[in-house]
Coordinates of C-alpha atoms and ligand atoms in Angstrom, one line a residue:
Chain A
M1 CA -10.0 -146.0 -154.6
Q2 CA -9.4 -142.3 -154.2
R3 CA -8.6 -140.9 -157.6
V4 CA -11.8 -143.5 -158.7
A5 CA -14.1 -141.3 -155.7
K6 CA -12.6 -138.2 -157.6
A7 CA -13.3 -139.2 -161.1
R8 CA -17.2 -140.2 -160.3
G9 CA -17.5 -136.9 -158.6
D10 CA -15.8 -134.8 -161.2
L11 CA -18.8 -137.1 -163.7
A12 CA -21.4 -136.8 -161.4
L13 CA -19.9 -132.5 -162.0
R14 CA -20.4 -133.1 -165.4
R15 CA -23.6 -134.2 -166.3
H16 CA -25.4 -131.6 -163.2
S17 CA -22.5 -128.4 -165.2
E18 CA -25.9 -126.1 -165.9
A19 CA -28.1 -127.0 -163.2
I20 CA -24.4 -126.1 -161.3
A21 CA -24.1 -122.7 -162.9
F22 CA -27.8 -121.7 -163.0
L23 CA -27.0 -122.5 -159.3
V24 CA -24.5 -120.2 -159.0
M25 CA -26.0 -117.6 -161.8
T26 CA -29.2 -117.5 -159.8
G27 CA -27.4 -116.7 -156.2
L28 CA -25.2 -113.8 -158.1
L29 CA -28.0 -111.9 -159.5
V30 CA -29.6 -112.5 -156.0
V31 CA -27.3 -110.9 -154.3
A32 CA -26.2 -109.2 -157.1
P33 CA -27.6 -105.6 -155.8
T34 CA -25.9 -105.1 -152.6
F35 CA -23.0 -104.1 -154.8
A36 CA -24.3 -102.7 -158.1
Y37 CA -27.7 -100.3 -159.3
P38 CA -30.5 -102.3 -159.7
V39 CA -31.2 -99.8 -162.7
F40 CA -27.8 -101.6 -164.2
L41 CA -28.7 -105.1 -163.1
M42 CA -32.8 -105.1 -165.2
K43 CA -31.3 -103.4 -167.9
A44 CA -28.5 -106.4 -168.7
L45 CA -31.0 -108.4 -167.4
C46 CA -33.2 -107.3 -170.0
F47 CA -30.8 -107.4 -173.1
A48 CA -29.4 -110.5 -171.3
L49 CA -33.7 -112.4 -172.1
F50 CA -32.9 -110.3 -175.5
A51 CA -29.7 -112.5 -176.1
C52 CA -30.8 -115.5 -175.2
A53 CA -34.4 -115.3 -177.1
F54 CA -32.4 -114.8 -179.9
N55 CA -29.7 -117.2 -178.9
L56 CA -32.7 -118.9 -178.9
L57 CA -32.6 -118.7 -182.4
I58 CA -29.6 -118.7 -184.1
G59 CA -27.6 -121.2 -181.5
F60 CA -30.4 -123.6 -182.0
V61 CA -31.9 -123.5 -185.5
G62 CA -29.2 -122.1 -187.1
L63 CA -30.9 -119.2 -188.5
L64 CA -29.4 -115.9 -187.9
S65 CA -32.4 -113.1 -187.8
F66 CA -30.6 -109.6 -188.4
G67 CA -34.7 -107.5 -187.5
H68 CA -34.8 -108.7 -183.5
A69 CA -34.7 -105.0 -182.0
L70 CA -38.4 -105.1 -183.7
F71 CA -39.6 -107.5 -181.3
F72 CA -38.0 -105.9 -178.8
G73 CA -39.0 -102.8 -179.1
W74 CA -42.9 -102.7 -180.4
A75 CA -42.8 -105.1 -177.5
S76 CA -41.8 -101.9 -175.5
Y77 CA -44.0 -99.5 -177.4
I78 CA -46.9 -101.3 -177.0
A79 CA -46.5 -102.1 -173.0
A80 CA -45.6 -98.7 -173.1
H81 CA -48.4 -96.8 -174.2
A82 CA -50.6 -100.0 -172.6
A83 CA -49.7 -99.0 -169.3
K84 CA -49.5 -95.3 -169.8
V85 CA -52.8 -94.4 -171.7
W86 CA -54.8 -97.5 -171.3
G87 CA -53.9 -98.0 -167.6
F88 CA -53.6 -101.3 -168.3
P89 CA -51.3 -102.9 -165.2
P90 CA -47.5 -104.0 -165.2
E91 CA -48.6 -107.7 -165.5
L92 CA -50.7 -107.1 -168.6
A93 CA -48.7 -104.8 -170.3
I94 CA -46.0 -106.7 -170.4
L95 CA -48.6 -109.8 -171.4
S96 CA -49.4 -107.4 -174.5
G97 CA -46.2 -106.8 -175.3
A98 CA -45.5 -109.7 -175.6
A99 CA -48.3 -111.0 -177.7
T100 CA -47.4 -108.3 -180.1
A101 CA -44.0 -109.5 -180.5
A102 CA -45.5 -113.4 -180.9
G103 CA -47.9 -111.5 -183.7
L104 CA -45.7 -109.6 -185.4
G105 CA -42.8 -112.2 -184.7
A106 CA -45.7 -114.9 -187.0
I107 CA -45.8 -113.0 -190.0
V108 CA -42.5 -111.6 -190.4
G109 CA -41.3 -116.0 -189.8
A110 CA -44.0 -116.6 -192.3
L111 CA -42.1 -114.5 -194.5
A112 CA -39.1 -115.2 -194.7
I113 CA -38.6 -118.7 -193.0
R114 CA -38.2 -119.7 -196.9
R115 CA -35.5 -118.4 -197.4
Q116 CA -31.8 -119.6 -196.7
G117 CA -28.6 -117.8 -194.7
I118 CA -27.8 -113.9 -195.8
Y119 CA -31.2 -114.3 -197.5
F120 CA -33.3 -114.9 -194.4
A121 CA -31.1 -112.0 -192.9
M122 CA -31.8 -109.6 -195.0
I123 CA -35.7 -109.9 -195.2
T124 CA -35.6 -109.8 -191.7
L125 CA -33.9 -106.1 -191.6
A126 CA -35.7 -104.8 -194.7
L127 CA -38.7 -105.4 -192.4
A128 CA -38.0 -105.0 -189.2
Q129 CA -36.8 -101.6 -190.6
M130 CA -40.2 -101.1 -193.2
M131 CA -41.9 -101.2 -189.0
Y132 CA -38.7 -98.9 -187.5
F133 CA -40.3 -96.3 -189.8
F134 CA -44.0 -96.9 -188.6
A135 CA -42.4 -96.5 -185.4
V136 CA -40.6 -92.9 -186.5
Q137 CA -44.5 -91.9 -188.0
A138 CA -47.3 -93.6 -186.2
P139 CA -48.4 -90.1 -183.6
F140 CA -48.9 -92.7 -180.6
T141 CA -45.1 -93.9 -180.3
H142 CA -44.5 -89.4 -180.5
G143 CA -41.2 -90.1 -182.7
E144 CA -38.0 -88.8 -181.0
D145 CA -39.0 -88.5 -177.7
G146 CA -40.7 -91.8 -177.4
I147 CA -43.0 -92.8 -175.1
Q148 CA -42.0 -90.5 -171.7
A149 CA -42.8 -91.0 -168.3
V150 CA -44.4 -95.0 -168.5
P151 CA -45.5 -95.4 -164.9
R152 CA -44.4 -98.8 -163.1
G153 CA -48.3 -98.9 -161.7
K154 CA -49.0 -102.0 -159.1
L155 CA -47.7 -105.9 -160.4
F156 CA -51.3 -107.9 -159.7
G157 CA -52.7 -104.8 -158.0
F158 CA -51.3 -105.0 -154.4
I159 CA -47.1 -105.0 -154.6
D160 CA -45.7 -101.4 -155.9
L161 CA -43.0 -101.3 -158.7
A162 CA -41.9 -98.1 -157.7
D163 CA -39.9 -99.5 -155.6
Q164 CA -36.5 -100.5 -156.7
S165 CA -36.4 -103.5 -154.5
N166 CA -39.9 -104.3 -155.8
M167 CA -39.2 -104.3 -159.5
Y168 CA -35.5 -105.9 -159.6
I169 CA -37.2 -108.9 -157.9
M170 CA -40.4 -109.0 -160.8
V171 CA -37.3 -108.5 -163.3
L172 CA -35.0 -111.4 -162.7
V173 CA -38.4 -113.8 -162.0
I174 CA -38.8 -113.0 -165.5
F175 CA -35.6 -113.2 -166.4
L176 CA -34.9 -116.4 -164.3
G177 CA -38.4 -117.8 -165.6
C178 CA -38.2 -117.1 -169.2
F179 CA -35.0 -118.8 -169.1
L180 CA -35.8 -121.7 -167.6
L181 CA -38.4 -121.8 -170.0
I182 CA -35.6 -121.7 -173.5
Y183 CA -34.1 -124.6 -170.9
R184 CA -36.4 -126.5 -171.1
I185 CA -37.8 -125.7 -175.3
I186 CA -34.1 -126.4 -176.2
N187 CA -34.5 -129.8 -174.4
S188 CA -37.7 -130.7 -175.6
P189 CA -39.5 -133.5 -178.3
F190 CA -40.1 -130.0 -180.2
G191 CA -36.4 -129.3 -179.8
E192 CA -34.4 -132.3 -180.7
V193 CA -36.5 -132.2 -183.9
L194 CA -34.5 -128.6 -184.6
K195 CA -31.7 -129.5 -183.7
A196 CA -31.9 -132.1 -186.4
I197 CA -33.0 -129.2 -188.5
R198 CA -30.0 -127.2 -187.7
E199 CA -27.6 -129.9 -188.5
N200 CA -28.9 -131.2 -191.6
E201 CA -31.8 -130.0 -193.0
P202 CA -32.8 -132.6 -196.0
R203 CA -32.1 -134.9 -193.6
A204 CA -35.1 -133.6 -191.7
I205 CA -37.1 -133.5 -194.4
S206 CA -36.8 -136.7 -195.8
L207 CA -37.9 -138.2 -192.3
G208 CA -40.5 -136.7 -192.7
Y209 CA -40.0 -133.8 -190.7
K210 CA -41.7 -130.4 -192.8
S211 CA -39.0 -128.3 -191.1
E212 CA -40.3 -125.1 -192.4
R213 CA -43.0 -125.1 -189.7
Y214 CA -41.4 -126.8 -187.0
K215 CA -38.9 -123.4 -187.5
L216 CA -41.8 -120.7 -187.6
V217 CA -42.9 -121.8 -184.7
A218 CA -38.9 -121.7 -183.3
F219 CA -39.3 -118.1 -184.7
V220 CA -42.5 -117.4 -182.6
L221 CA -41.2 -118.7 -179.4
S222 CA -37.5 -115.8 -180.5
A223 CA -39.7 -113.3 -181.4
T224 CA -42.1 -113.5 -178.0
F225 CA -39.2 -113.5 -175.7
A226 CA -37.3 -110.9 -177.1
G227 CA -40.9 -109.6 -176.5
V228 CA -41.2 -109.9 -172.9
A229 CA -37.1 -109.0 -172.6
G230 CA -38.1 -105.0 -174.4
A231 CA -42.0 -105.2 -172.8
T232 CA -40.2 -105.3 -169.2
K233 CA -37.2 -102.4 -169.9
A234 CA -39.4 -100.6 -171.2
L235 CA -41.3 -100.3 -167.3
V236 CA -37.6 -100.6 -165.6
F237 CA -36.8 -97.2 -167.9
Q238 CA -40.5 -96.3 -167.5
L239 CA -39.7 -95.4 -172.0
A240 CA -39.8 -96.9 -175.2
S241 CA -38.0 -95.3 -177.4
L242 CA -36.2 -95.5 -181.1
T243 CA -33.2 -97.3 -180.5
D244 CA -35.4 -100.3 -179.3
V245 CA -37.0 -100.1 -182.9
D246 CA -33.3 -99.3 -184.9
W247 CA -31.5 -101.7 -186.1
P248 CA -27.9 -101.0 -184.5
M249 CA -30.5 -102.4 -181.5
S250 CA -30.4 -106.1 -183.5
G251 CA -27.0 -105.6 -184.5
E252 CA -25.9 -105.6 -181.2
V253 CA -27.9 -108.3 -179.7
I254 CA -26.0 -110.7 -182.6
L255 CA -22.6 -109.0 -180.6
M256 CA -24.3 -109.7 -177.2
T257 CA -24.7 -113.1 -178.4
L258 CA -20.8 -113.1 -180.0
V259 CA -19.2 -112.7 -177.2
G260 CA -20.9 -114.7 -174.7
G261 CA -21.0 -118.2 -177.0
L262 CA -23.5 -118.9 -180.2
G263 CA -25.7 -121.4 -178.7
T264 CA -24.5 -122.1 -175.6
L265 CA -26.6 -121.9 -172.6
F266 CA -25.2 -119.6 -170.5
G267 CA -23.2 -117.2 -172.9
P268 CA -26.1 -114.7 -174.3
V269 CA -26.8 -113.8 -170.8
A270 CA -22.8 -113.2 -170.2
G271 CA -22.3 -111.8 -173.9
A272 CA -24.9 -109.5 -172.7
F273 CA -24.0 -108.7 -169.3
F274 CA -20.2 -107.5 -170.4
M275 CA -21.4 -105.2 -173.1
V276 CA -23.7 -103.6 -171.0
T277 CA -21.1 -103.5 -168.6
L278 CA -18.5 -102.1 -171.0
E279 CA -21.0 -99.7 -172.3
N280 CA -21.2 -97.6 -169.2
Y281 CA -18.2 -97.5 -169.1
L282 CA -18.0 -96.3 -172.6
T283 CA -20.3 -93.8 -172.2
T284 CA -18.1 -90.9 -171.5
I285 CA -15.9 -91.8 -175.2
G286 CA -19.7 -90.7 -176.8
Q287 CA -19.5 -92.2 -180.4
W288 CA -16.4 -94.1 -180.2
V289 CA -18.2 -96.9 -178.1
F290 CA -19.3 -98.4 -182.1
V291 CA -15.5 -98.7 -182.6
V292 CA -14.8 -101.2 -179.6
Q293 CA -17.8 -102.7 -180.5
G294 CA -16.6 -103.6 -183.8
V295 CA -12.7 -103.8 -182.7
I296 CA -15.2 -106.8 -180.1
F297 CA -17.0 -108.0 -182.9
V298 CA -13.8 -108.9 -184.9
V299 CA -11.3 -110.0 -181.5
C300 CA -14.4 -112.2 -180.7
V301 CA -14.6 -114.4 -184.5
L302 CA -10.5 -114.0 -184.6
L303 CA -9.9 -116.0 -181.4
F304 CA -13.3 -116.2 -179.8
R305 CA -15.1 -118.3 -181.8
R306 CA -16.8 -119.2 -178.9
G307 CA -17.0 -116.9 -177.3
I308 CA -17.0 -116.2 -173.3
I309 CA -18.8 -118.9 -172.0
G310 CA -18.0 -121.6 -175.0
E311 CA -14.4 -121.2 -174.2
L312 CA -15.5 -122.1 -170.8
A313 CA -17.3 -124.8 -170.8
Q314 CA -14.0 -125.8 -173.2
V315 CA -11.3 -125.8 -171.2
L316 CA -13.7 -127.3 -168.2
R317 CA -14.8 -129.7 -170.5
V318 CA -18.3 -128.9 -169.3
K319 CA -21.2 -128.1 -171.3
L320 CA -22.8 -124.7 -169.9
Chain B
M1 CA -51.1 -154.9 -213.3
S2 CA -50.0 -151.6 -210.6
D3 CA -50.3 -153.6 -207.7
D4 CA -47.8 -155.8 -208.8
F5 CA -45.7 -152.5 -208.7
I6 CA -45.6 -149.8 -205.6
L7 CA -43.1 -147.9 -207.7
Q8 CA -44.1 -146.1 -211.2
T9 CA -43.1 -143.5 -213.0
E10 CA -44.6 -141.7 -216.5
D11 CA -42.4 -140.4 -218.6
L12 CA -40.1 -138.3 -215.6
T13 CA -38.1 -135.9 -216.4
K14 CA -35.5 -132.9 -215.6
E15 CA -34.2 -130.4 -217.4
F16 CA -32.4 -127.5 -216.1
A17 CA -31.4 -124.7 -217.9
G18 CA -31.5 -126.4 -220.8
F19 CA -29.5 -129.8 -220.2
V20 CA -31.5 -132.8 -219.8
A21 CA -30.7 -134.5 -216.5
V22 CA -33.3 -137.2 -217.1
S23 CA -35.0 -137.7 -219.5
G24 CA -38.5 -139.4 -220.4
V25 CA -37.8 -142.3 -217.7
N26 CA -40.1 -144.7 -217.9
L27 CA -40.0 -147.0 -214.0
R28 CA -41.2 -150.0 -213.0
V29 CA -40.4 -151.1 -209.1
A30 CA -42.5 -154.4 -207.9
R31 CA -43.4 -154.9 -205.1
G32 CA -40.9 -156.9 -202.0
T33 CA -38.0 -156.4 -204.5
I34 CA -34.0 -154.4 -204.5
H35 CA -33.7 -152.9 -207.6
A36 CA -30.8 -151.5 -208.6
L37 CA -29.9 -148.2 -210.7
I38 CA -26.2 -147.9 -212.5
G39 CA -24.7 -146.0 -214.6
P40 CA -22.0 -144.4 -215.4
N41 CA -20.4 -141.0 -213.2
G42 CA -23.4 -138.2 -214.1
A43 CA -26.3 -140.7 -216.4
G44 CA -29.2 -138.7 -213.8
K45 CA -29.0 -141.6 -210.8
T46 CA -29.0 -139.3 -207.9
T47 CA -31.5 -136.9 -209.6
C48 CA -34.2 -139.3 -209.5
F49 CA -34.2 -140.2 -206.1
N50 CA -34.4 -136.0 -206.2
L51 CA -37.2 -136.4 -208.4
L52 CA -39.0 -139.7 -207.0
T53 CA -38.6 -138.1 -202.9
K54 CA -39.7 -134.8 -204.5
F55 CA -36.6 -132.6 -203.6
M56 CA -36.7 -131.8 -206.8
S57 CA -39.8 -131.2 -208.7
P58 CA -39.9 -133.0 -212.7
S59 CA -40.0 -131.0 -215.6
R60 CA -42.0 -133.3 -216.9
G61 CA -44.0 -136.4 -216.0
R62 CA -45.9 -138.2 -212.7
I63 CA -44.7 -140.6 -210.0
V64 CA -47.3 -143.0 -208.5
Y65 CA -46.4 -144.4 -205.2
K66 CA -49.2 -147.5 -204.0
G67 CA -50.9 -146.6 -206.5
R68 CA -51.0 -142.7 -205.8
D69 CA -49.8 -140.1 -206.8
I70 CA -47.7 -138.7 -205.5
T71 CA -46.1 -135.1 -208.3
P72 CA -47.6 -133.0 -206.4
L73 CA -46.9 -134.1 -202.4
P74 CA -43.9 -132.4 -200.6
P75 CA -40.6 -134.0 -199.5
A76 CA -41.5 -134.5 -196.2
G77 CA -45.6 -135.5 -196.9
V78 CA -43.2 -138.5 -199.4
A79 CA -41.3 -139.5 -196.7
R80 CA -44.6 -140.0 -194.3
L81 CA -46.3 -142.6 -196.7
G82 CA -43.3 -144.2 -196.0
L83 CA -41.1 -143.9 -198.5
V84 CA -37.5 -142.8 -197.1
R85 CA -34.5 -142.1 -199.1
S86 CA -30.9 -142.1 -198.4
F87 CA -28.4 -139.4 -199.2
Q88 CA -25.2 -140.9 -202.0
I89 CA -23.3 -137.4 -199.3
S90 CA -23.3 -139.5 -195.8
A91 CA -26.8 -138.2 -194.2
V92 CA -26.0 -137.8 -190.7
F93 CA -27.0 -135.3 -187.7
P94 CA -22.8 -134.4 -187.0
H95 CA -23.2 -133.5 -183.2
L96 CA -25.7 -135.7 -181.9
T97 CA -24.5 -139.0 -181.0
V98 CA -25.5 -142.6 -183.0
L99 CA -28.4 -143.1 -180.5
E100 CA -30.3 -139.0 -181.2
N101 CA -29.2 -139.3 -184.9
V102 CA -31.5 -142.9 -184.6
R103 CA -34.2 -141.8 -182.1
V104 CA -35.3 -138.6 -183.6
A105 CA -36.0 -141.0 -186.8
L106 CA -38.6 -142.7 -184.3
Q107 CA -39.7 -139.6 -183.1
R108 CA -41.2 -139.4 -186.1
Q109 CA -43.9 -142.0 -184.4
R110 CA -45.3 -139.1 -182.7
G111 CA -46.8 -137.4 -185.1
S112 CA -45.7 -133.6 -184.8
S113 CA -42.9 -133.1 -182.1
F114 CA -44.4 -129.4 -181.2
D115 CA -44.1 -130.0 -177.4
F116 CA -41.9 -127.3 -176.5
W117 CA -43.0 -127.6 -173.0
R118 CA -42.2 -131.3 -172.2
S119 CA -39.0 -132.8 -171.5
K120 CA -37.3 -134.7 -173.8
R121 CA -37.0 -137.9 -171.6
V122 CA -40.0 -138.6 -172.7
L123 CA -38.6 -139.8 -175.5
D124 CA -36.6 -141.7 -173.4
V125 CA -39.1 -144.9 -174.1
F126 CA -37.0 -144.6 -177.8
N127 CA -33.8 -146.0 -176.9
E128 CA -34.3 -150.1 -176.9
R129 CA -35.8 -149.9 -179.6
A130 CA -33.1 -147.3 -180.7
M131 CA -30.1 -149.5 -179.4
A132 CA -32.1 -152.6 -181.1
L133 CA -31.4 -150.7 -184.7
I134 CA -27.6 -149.5 -184.0
A135 CA -26.6 -153.3 -183.2
D136 CA -28.2 -154.2 -187.1
V137 CA -25.8 -152.0 -188.3
G138 CA -22.4 -153.2 -185.7
L139 CA -22.8 -150.0 -183.9
S140 CA -23.8 -151.7 -180.5
S141 CA -20.3 -149.8 -178.9
F142 CA -20.0 -146.8 -180.9
A143 CA -23.9 -145.7 -179.8
H144 CA -22.6 -142.8 -177.2
W145 CA -20.5 -141.0 -180.4
T146 CA -20.7 -138.0 -181.7
A147 CA -21.7 -138.9 -185.8
V148 CA -18.9 -136.5 -186.7
E149 CA -16.1 -138.4 -184.7
L150 CA -17.4 -142.0 -186.7
P151 CA -15.2 -143.0 -190.5
Y152 CA -16.8 -142.7 -193.3
G153 CA -18.5 -146.2 -193.4
R154 CA -19.4 -145.8 -189.7
K155 CA -21.6 -143.2 -190.4
R156 CA -23.0 -144.6 -193.7
A157 CA -24.6 -148.0 -191.1
L158 CA -26.1 -145.2 -189.4
E159 CA -27.8 -143.2 -191.8
I160 CA -29.5 -146.9 -193.0
A161 CA -29.9 -147.2 -189.7
T162 CA -31.2 -144.3 -189.3
T163 CA -33.7 -144.5 -192.4
L164 CA -34.9 -148.2 -191.2
A165 CA -36.2 -146.7 -188.0
L166 CA -38.6 -144.9 -190.3
D167 CA -40.0 -148.1 -190.4
P168 CA -40.1 -147.5 -194.7
E169 CA -42.4 -149.6 -196.9
M170 CA -39.6 -148.5 -199.5
L171 CA -35.9 -147.2 -199.0
L172 CA -34.1 -145.3 -201.5
L173 CA -30.4 -145.6 -201.2
D174 CA -27.8 -143.7 -202.9
E175 CA -25.0 -145.9 -202.6
P176 CA -24.8 -147.4 -199.1
M177 CA -22.0 -149.0 -199.7
A178 CA -19.4 -146.3 -200.9
G179 CA -15.9 -145.8 -198.6
M180 CA -16.6 -148.8 -196.5
G181 CA -14.3 -151.5 -196.4
H182 CA -15.2 -155.2 -197.7
E183 CA -16.1 -155.8 -194.0
D184 CA -18.5 -153.5 -194.0
I185 CA -20.2 -154.5 -196.8
D186 CA -21.4 -158.2 -196.3
R187 CA -22.8 -156.6 -193.6
I188 CA -24.1 -153.8 -195.4
S189 CA -25.2 -156.5 -198.0
A190 CA -26.5 -158.8 -195.5
L191 CA -28.8 -156.0 -194.0
I192 CA -30.3 -154.7 -197.0
K193 CA -31.3 -158.8 -198.4
S194 CA -33.0 -159.0 -194.3
V195 CA -34.5 -155.6 -194.6
A196 CA -35.5 -156.5 -198.1
A197 CA -37.1 -159.6 -197.1
E198 CA -40.4 -156.8 -195.9
R199 CA -39.2 -154.4 -197.7
T200 CA -39.3 -152.6 -201.1
V201 CA -35.6 -151.2 -202.0
L202 CA -34.7 -148.9 -205.4
M203 CA -30.8 -148.4 -204.7
V204 CA -27.7 -146.9 -206.8
E205 CA -25.0 -148.6 -206.7
H206 CA -21.3 -148.7 -208.2
N207 CA -19.7 -151.5 -206.6
L208 CA -21.0 -154.0 -209.8
S209 CA -20.5 -158.0 -207.2
V210 CA -22.9 -156.0 -204.7
V211 CA -25.8 -155.4 -207.6
A212 CA -25.4 -158.9 -208.7
N213 CA -25.0 -160.2 -205.3
L214 CA -28.2 -158.3 -203.9
S215 CA -30.6 -156.9 -207.0
H216 CA -33.0 -158.9 -208.7
R217 CA -34.2 -156.5 -211.5
I218 CA -31.3 -153.6 -212.5
T219 CA -32.0 -150.1 -214.8
V220 CA -29.2 -149.2 -216.2
L221 CA -29.5 -145.1 -216.5
T222 CA -26.9 -143.3 -219.4
R223 CA -27.2 -139.6 -219.6
G224 CA -30.6 -139.5 -217.9
R225 CA -32.3 -142.5 -220.4
V226 CA -32.5 -145.9 -219.8
L227 CA -30.7 -147.8 -221.4
A228 CA -31.4 -151.5 -220.6
E229 CA -33.2 -153.2 -218.0
G230 CA -33.8 -156.4 -217.1
D231 CA -32.3 -158.7 -214.2
Y232 CA -28.0 -159.0 -214.1
K233 CA -27.7 -162.0 -216.8
T234 CA -29.7 -159.8 -219.1
V235 CA -28.3 -155.9 -218.5
S236 CA -24.4 -157.6 -218.3
A237 CA -24.9 -159.1 -221.7
H238 CA -26.7 -156.2 -223.1
P239 CA -24.0 -154.5 -225.6
L240 CA -24.9 -151.0 -224.9
V241 CA -24.7 -151.9 -221.3
R242 CA -20.7 -153.8 -222.3
E243 CA -19.7 -150.3 -224.0
A244 CA -20.7 -148.3 -221.0
Y245 CA -19.0 -149.9 -219.3
L246 CA -15.8 -151.4 -220.7
G247 CA -13.7 -151.0 -217.9
V248 CA -15.1 -151.3 -215.5
G249 CA -17.6 -154.2 -215.8
H250 CA -17.4 -157.3 -213.4
A251 CA -15.7 -160.4 -215.8
Ligands
ATP1 N1 -29.1 -129.0 -209.3 C1 -28.3 -129.3 -210.6 N2 -28.4 -128.0 -212.1 C2 -27.5 -128.2 -212.5 N3 -27.4 -129.1 -213.1 C3 -27.4 -130.8 -211.7 C4 -28.0 -130.4 -211.0 N4 -28.3 -131.5 -210.1 C5 -27.4 -132.4 -211.0 N5 -27.6 -131.8 -212.3 C6 -26.3 -132.5 -213.3 O1 -26.8 -133.7 -213.7 C7 -26.2 -134.8 -214.0 C8 -26.6 -135.8 -213.0 O2 -26.4 -135.5 -211.9 P1 -26.6 -137.1 -211.1 O3 -26.0 -136.9 -209.6 O4 -28.4 -137.6 -210.9 O5 -25.9 -138.1 -211.6 P2 -25.1 -139.8 -211.1 O6 -26.1 -140.3 -212.3 O7 -26.2 -139.7 -209.9 O8 -23.7 -139.8 -210.9 P3 -23.3 -140.2 -209.8 O9 -23.1 -141.9 -210.0 O10 -20.9 -139.1 -210.0 O11 -23.0 -139.5 -208.6 C9 -24.9 -134.0 -214.3 O12 -24.6 -133.9 -215.0 C10 -25.1 -133.4 -213.5 O13 -23.9 -132.2 -213.5
MG2 MG1 -25.2 -140.0 -207.7

């Protein structure tokens, strides 16, 4: 009897594993500022959202974009410019950044989506590099200096974001909101078709699905979330710079997603926190950071192909 | 005249870098029949299917389906007209469950599913129909298995259930029974027969007893060309066919 009851309890836990994990994550993030620096947490949250956006594409559509810094970085420029030069309030600055990313996503997506595998990755990389050079040249980005001293402003006109805890709450709400939205996308009728396309594209086509359109919509959504992440980061650091549009940033988001667990819900979040923490501790060793990242990449590919969360889910036999 | 034929091709030809895989094929499939396409390995049967469903563009020729020239359509467009194919290599969605596999096909009835803001629970309305289709192919007890875990024959059965979920007017089945045991073959034969009561089936099949048992009409293809056409008796008596099938033909 007892065993049956226990097994039933187990089953309920299993079925709701994602909801439980979400509550745990939210709880941790709410109490985190009591033991970690808010700026560090906000940085990690921005990267977590960026990685979730990227994972939407690689994990659920099977498309490897090697140019996601384009959306992240350009959204950050536009948000910074909007807040500083146009005097936009923070919510509109972030929306402008996200809209820019969506527009760029539609263009890049339309050009890249017909290509498969490595060709898709190469086209996204090429277009991202093109836009990187544009960022280097355009006067409003201020080249090497970037857009500095971006005002955080007042959210909805009355919440002063200069206050660190207000800022943290806003970033947390943006992150959780986008995370839930991504969860919904994955678990929508649209998401079901995406999974079918990822699993077997010719078969999905033979069932009458115009796979390219689905992939394009997914691409634009992914770019938009990446844009929200980049725009938010610009307000957090009050800075938009070339680092965020350059190709190593595209590589880093791939690494975060891989380390955390490709195609899992929570993997990108874990991966982002892991990498940001690591970089924090490793700032003293300068360029060696890249070597450490390289080693992590190799170890991941060779030993932990499922990533942190993927392996954990495997051990616990639940969905995460 | 063209009304009796649901699918017709004129001079259908496909060349791969100088090699002609399908050459001047004029095919006519009568509505409501089971039509078999047979021929030795490499005869161009699968290529024919790829052309008919527009997974490949013909080098030459026309395809007319229900009186309409479908030659310029994209593959998803052909499927939407009710001409649905299966694949020679079993084509399931490996990491979806059996139920989800069938449901993703039923979902097509909604039109396009771009509603990413809605919960997938709206798809639960298709569960009942999906389970009925799954039962038809004898997979009820596997409904919650992940497709990749199914034995080969069961995967083929799942593929047929998924194809039928679209309620197509015409099915193209590429070796639906390859790799199946006797029992499965009998069940799937019966299924195809019952399905064909209201539909047209064009199938590639190597198992000649299945062909003899099921098909109303047979087209024999060798080296991309039509060698013979007719009912089983005519075709199997054809000297060239006997030659092409020497040792393969059944008594
Ligand atoms: N994409 C392609 N590029 C080049 N040649 C091809 C291509 N697809 C098929 N062929 C060639 O066309 C010929 C016909 O192939 P097809 O797959 O249509 O034969 P089939 O009748 O289906 O044979 P099987 O019974 O073995 O399935 C073969 O010689 C094959 O090598
Ligand atoms: Mg074949």
